[in-house]
Short mmCIF file of C-alpha atoms in Angstrom, two decimals:
data_model
loop_
_atom_site.label_atom_id
_atom_site.label_comp_id
_atom_site.label_asym_id
_atom_site.label_seq_id
_atom_site.Cartn_x
_atom_site.Cartn_y
_atom_site.Cartn_z
CA MET T 15 4.98 -43.72 -15.35
CA LYS T 16 3.50 -44.94 -12.07
CA THR T 17 6.93 -45.00 -10.43
CA LYS T 18 7.57 -41.38 -11.43
CA ALA T 19 4.24 -40.26 -10.00
CA LEU T 20 4.88 -42.26 -6.83
CA SER T 21 8.38 -40.81 -6.45
CA ILE T 22 7.03 -37.27 -6.89
CA ILE T 23 4.37 -37.87 -4.23
CA ILE T 24 6.96 -39.33 -1.84
CA THR T 25 9.30 -36.38 -2.45
CA ILE T 26 6.54 -33.87 -1.71
CA GLY T 27 5.57 -35.79 1.41
CA LEU T 28 9.17 -35.80 2.65
CA PHE T 29 9.44 -32.10 1.95
CA LEU T 30 6.33 -31.36 4.00
CA LEU T 31 7.41 -33.63 6.85
CA SER T 32 10.86 -32.04 6.97
CA GLY T 33 9.20 -28.61 7.30
CA ILE T 34 7.26 -29.84 10.32
CA SER T 35 10.35 -31.32 11.97
CA ILE T 36 12.32 -28.11 11.35
CA ALA T 37 9.60 -26.03 12.95
CA GLN T 38 9.74 -28.31 15.98
CA GLU T 39 13.55 -28.22 16.19
CA THR T 40 13.96 -24.44 16.11
CA ALA T 41 14.55 -22.97 19.54
CA PRO T 42 11.90 -20.58 20.84
CA VAL T 43 12.96 -16.98 21.27
CA GLN T 44 13.41 -16.03 24.89
CA ASN T 45 10.56 -13.73 25.94
CA GLU T 46 11.09 -13.88 29.70
CA PRO T 47 13.34 -11.18 31.16
CA THR T 48 16.45 -12.30 33.00
CA LEU T 49 17.05 -11.61 36.68
CA ASP T 50 19.47 -8.78 35.83
CA GLN T 51 16.91 -7.19 33.52
CA VAL T 52 14.26 -7.32 36.24
CA LYS T 53 16.68 -5.74 38.72
CA GLU T 54 17.50 -2.94 36.26
CA GLN T 55 13.81 -2.27 35.66
CA LEU T 56 13.14 -2.12 39.40
CA GLN T 57 16.08 0.26 39.91
CA THR T 58 14.80 2.51 37.13
CA LYS T 59 11.31 2.54 38.64
CA ASP T 60 12.78 3.36 42.05
CA GLN T 61 14.81 6.22 40.55
CA LEU T 62 11.69 7.59 38.86
CA LYS T 63 9.74 7.39 42.14
CA GLU T 64 12.51 9.15 44.02
CA THR T 65 12.77 11.99 41.51
CA LYS T 66 8.97 12.33 41.47
CA GLN T 67 8.84 12.51 45.28
CA GLU T 68 11.71 15.01 45.37
CA PHE T 69 9.97 17.12 42.77
CA LYS T 70 6.66 17.05 44.68
CA ALA T 71 8.47 17.98 47.88
CA SER T 72 10.08 20.96 46.14
CA LEU T 73 6.75 22.47 44.95
CA SER T 74 5.81 25.84 46.41
CA GLU T 75 2.30 26.72 47.57
CA GLU T 76 1.84 28.87 44.47
CA GLN T 77 2.73 25.93 42.18
CA ILE T 78 0.38 23.58 44.04
CA ALA T 79 -2.39 26.18 43.74
CA ILE T 80 -1.82 26.37 39.94
CA LEU T 81 -2.01 22.58 39.61
CA GLU T 82 -5.19 22.37 41.74
CA ASN T 83 -6.92 25.32 40.01
CA LYS T 84 -9.97 23.85 38.23
CA GLU T 85 -10.75 27.03 36.34
CA LEU T 86 -7.63 26.66 34.16
CA ASN T 87 -7.53 24.14 31.31
CA LYS T 88 -4.63 21.76 30.83
CA GLU T 89 -2.60 24.03 28.52
CA GLU T 90 -3.06 27.09 30.76
CA LYS T 91 -1.98 25.10 33.82
CA LYS T 92 1.07 23.84 31.95
CA SER T 93 2.25 27.28 30.82
CA ALA T 94 1.54 28.96 34.19
CA PHE T 95 3.31 26.14 36.03
CA ALA T 96 6.33 26.30 33.67
CA GLU T 97 6.77 30.00 34.43
CA THR T 98 7.05 29.30 38.18
CA LEU T 99 9.69 26.52 37.97
CA THR T 100 12.99 27.11 39.73
CA GLU T 101 16.34 26.07 38.21
CA GLU T 102 16.55 23.14 40.64
CA GLN T 103 13.07 21.92 39.59
CA ARG T 104 13.99 22.25 35.91
CA GLN T 105 17.05 20.12 36.57
CA MET T 106 14.88 17.46 38.30
CA ILE T 107 12.54 17.40 35.30
CA GLN T 108 15.54 17.04 33.00
CA GLU T 109 16.92 14.14 35.07
CA ARG T 110 13.54 12.41 34.94
CA LYS T 111 13.41 12.85 31.15
CA GLU T 112 16.91 11.39 30.83
CA ILE T 113 15.91 8.36 32.92
CA HIS T 114 12.81 7.90 30.76
CA THR T 115 14.82 8.34 27.55
CA GLY T 116 17.46 5.85 28.74
CA GLU T 117 14.74 3.36 29.63
CA LYS T 118 13.04 3.83 26.25
CA GLN T 119 16.33 3.38 24.41
CA GLU T 120 17.09 0.26 26.41
CA ILE T 121 13.64 -1.17 25.63
CA GLU T 122 14.07 -0.36 21.93
CA HIS T 123 17.52 -1.96 21.96
CA LYS T 124 16.12 -5.10 23.60
CA GLN T 125 13.27 -5.26 21.09
CA LYS T 126 15.72 -4.94 18.19
CA ALA T 127 17.90 -7.66 19.70
CA LYS T 128 14.86 -9.94 20.09
CA GLU T 129 13.82 -9.31 16.50
CA GLN T 130 17.33 -10.01 15.25
CA LYS T 131 17.37 -13.25 17.25
CA ARG T 132 13.99 -14.24 15.79
CA MET T 133 15.22 -13.53 12.27
CA GLN T 134 18.40 -15.48 12.91
CA VAL T 135 16.46 -18.48 14.24
CA ARG T 136 14.08 -18.33 11.26
CA GLU T 137 16.98 -18.14 8.82
CA GLN T 138 18.74 -21.06 10.52
CA GLY T 139 15.52 -23.04 10.33
CA ARG T 140 15.14 -22.24 6.64
CA GLU T 141 18.75 -23.21 5.92
CA LYS T 142 18.40 -26.42 7.90
CA MET T 143 15.19 -27.23 6.06
CA LYS T 144 16.86 -26.55 2.70
CA ASP T 145 19.79 -28.77 3.65
CA GLN T 146 17.52 -31.56 4.83
CA THR T 147 15.38 -31.29 1.71
CA ARG T 148 18.45 -31.38 -0.52
CA GLU T 149 19.78 -34.40 1.33
CA GLN T 150 16.42 -36.13 1.15
CA LEU T 151 16.20 -35.44 -2.56
CA ARG T 152 19.72 -36.76 -3.07
CA GLU T 153 18.91 -39.87 -1.07
CA LYS T 154 15.66 -40.36 -2.98
CA THR T 155 17.49 -39.94 -6.29
CA ARG T 156 20.12 -42.46 -5.17
CA GLU T 157 17.40 -44.92 -4.23
CA GLN T 158 15.62 -44.39 -7.54
CA LEU T 159 18.86 -44.90 -9.44
CA LYS T 160 19.57 -48.08 -7.47
CA GLU T 161 16.07 -49.34 -8.25
CA GLN T 162 16.41 -48.43 -11.91
CA THR T 163 19.83 -50.08 -12.07
CA LYS T 164 18.48 -53.22 -10.39
CA GLU T 165 15.59 -53.32 -12.85
CA GLN T 166 17.93 -52.77 -15.79
CA VAL T 167 20.27 -55.53 -14.57
CA LYS T 168 17.32 -57.88 -14.09
CA GLU T 169 16.03 -57.07 -17.56
CA GLN T 170 19.47 -57.51 -19.11
CA THR T 171 19.91 -60.79 -17.25
CA ARG T 172 16.52 -62.00 -18.48
CA GLU T 173 17.44 -61.03 -22.02
CA GLN T 174 20.79 -62.77 -21.74
CA VAL T 175 19.21 -65.92 -20.34
CA LYS T 176 16.64 -65.89 -23.14
CA GLU T 177 19.40 -65.42 -25.72
CA GLN T 178 21.49 -68.18 -24.18
CA ALA T 179 18.47 -70.47 -24.08
CA LYS T 180 17.70 -69.71 -27.73
CA GLU T 181 21.35 -70.21 -28.63
CA GLY T 182 21.39 -73.48 -26.70
CA ILE T 183 18.25 -74.67 -28.48
CA ARG T 184 19.77 -73.71 -31.85
CA GLU T 185 22.95 -75.59 -30.98
CA GLN T 186 20.93 -78.64 -29.91
CA ARG T 187 18.94 -78.53 -33.16
CA LYS T 188 22.14 -78.22 -35.19
CA ASP T 189 23.62 -81.16 -33.29
CA GLN T 190 20.45 -83.18 -33.83
CA LEU T 191 20.43 -82.29 -37.51
CA ARG T 192 24.08 -83.30 -37.80
CA GLU T 193 23.39 -86.56 -36.02
CA ASN T 194 20.33 -87.15 -38.20
CA ALA T 195 22.36 -86.37 -41.30
CA ILE T 196 25.08 -88.75 -40.16
CA ASP T 197 22.45 -91.40 -39.38
CA VAL T 198 20.87 -90.89 -42.79
CA LYS T 199 24.28 -91.20 -44.48
CA THR T 200 25.13 -94.32 -42.53
CA ASN T 201 21.71 -95.79 -43.25
CA ALA T 202 22.09 -94.90 -46.88
CA LYS T 203 25.54 -96.53 -47.02
CA SER T 204 24.33 -99.62 -45.27
CA ASN T 205 21.38 -99.78 -47.63
CA VAL T 206 23.69 -99.42 -50.61
CA THR T 207 26.05 -102.10 -49.31
CA THR T 208 23.22 -104.49 -48.55
CA ASN T 209 21.79 -104.08 -52.01
#
């Protein structure tokens, strides 16, 4: 009973230790942007600055006056300003939106890729931990079977030795009894012949 309890405690301990080692072995997910990614981000920022500067340069005095008018609220400024936009300015705004949209999509794509990588690393860690736990349990079971087999062999050997010893003692007693019987017969014959 004590060996079963001890083996259960050892198995649980190995399971917990394997979880710690797996956590240490899993590779961290790369959070730092690469050099190419940094260059792309800088290029995108530069493009946005250029389009913003071009747009500001294309503003008429009337448009600037609408934007600086403090009597209009935000919504009124927006609608009045939209009415004064030229086709070229609308195209600049559209280009800027496309750059922003492309950048957002790229960021979302990168975030999805990072999350997939994290999930993959987690799953690999889980699988590795399962495999290690299975192997540890197999090894523990093998060791327990070896120990049980050794104990059984020792017990069987003890029993055999005891049986052989008992059998040997029985044989010795039988031999002694035979010898005693022969001695008694010879003594009886010699007594009869002497009488």
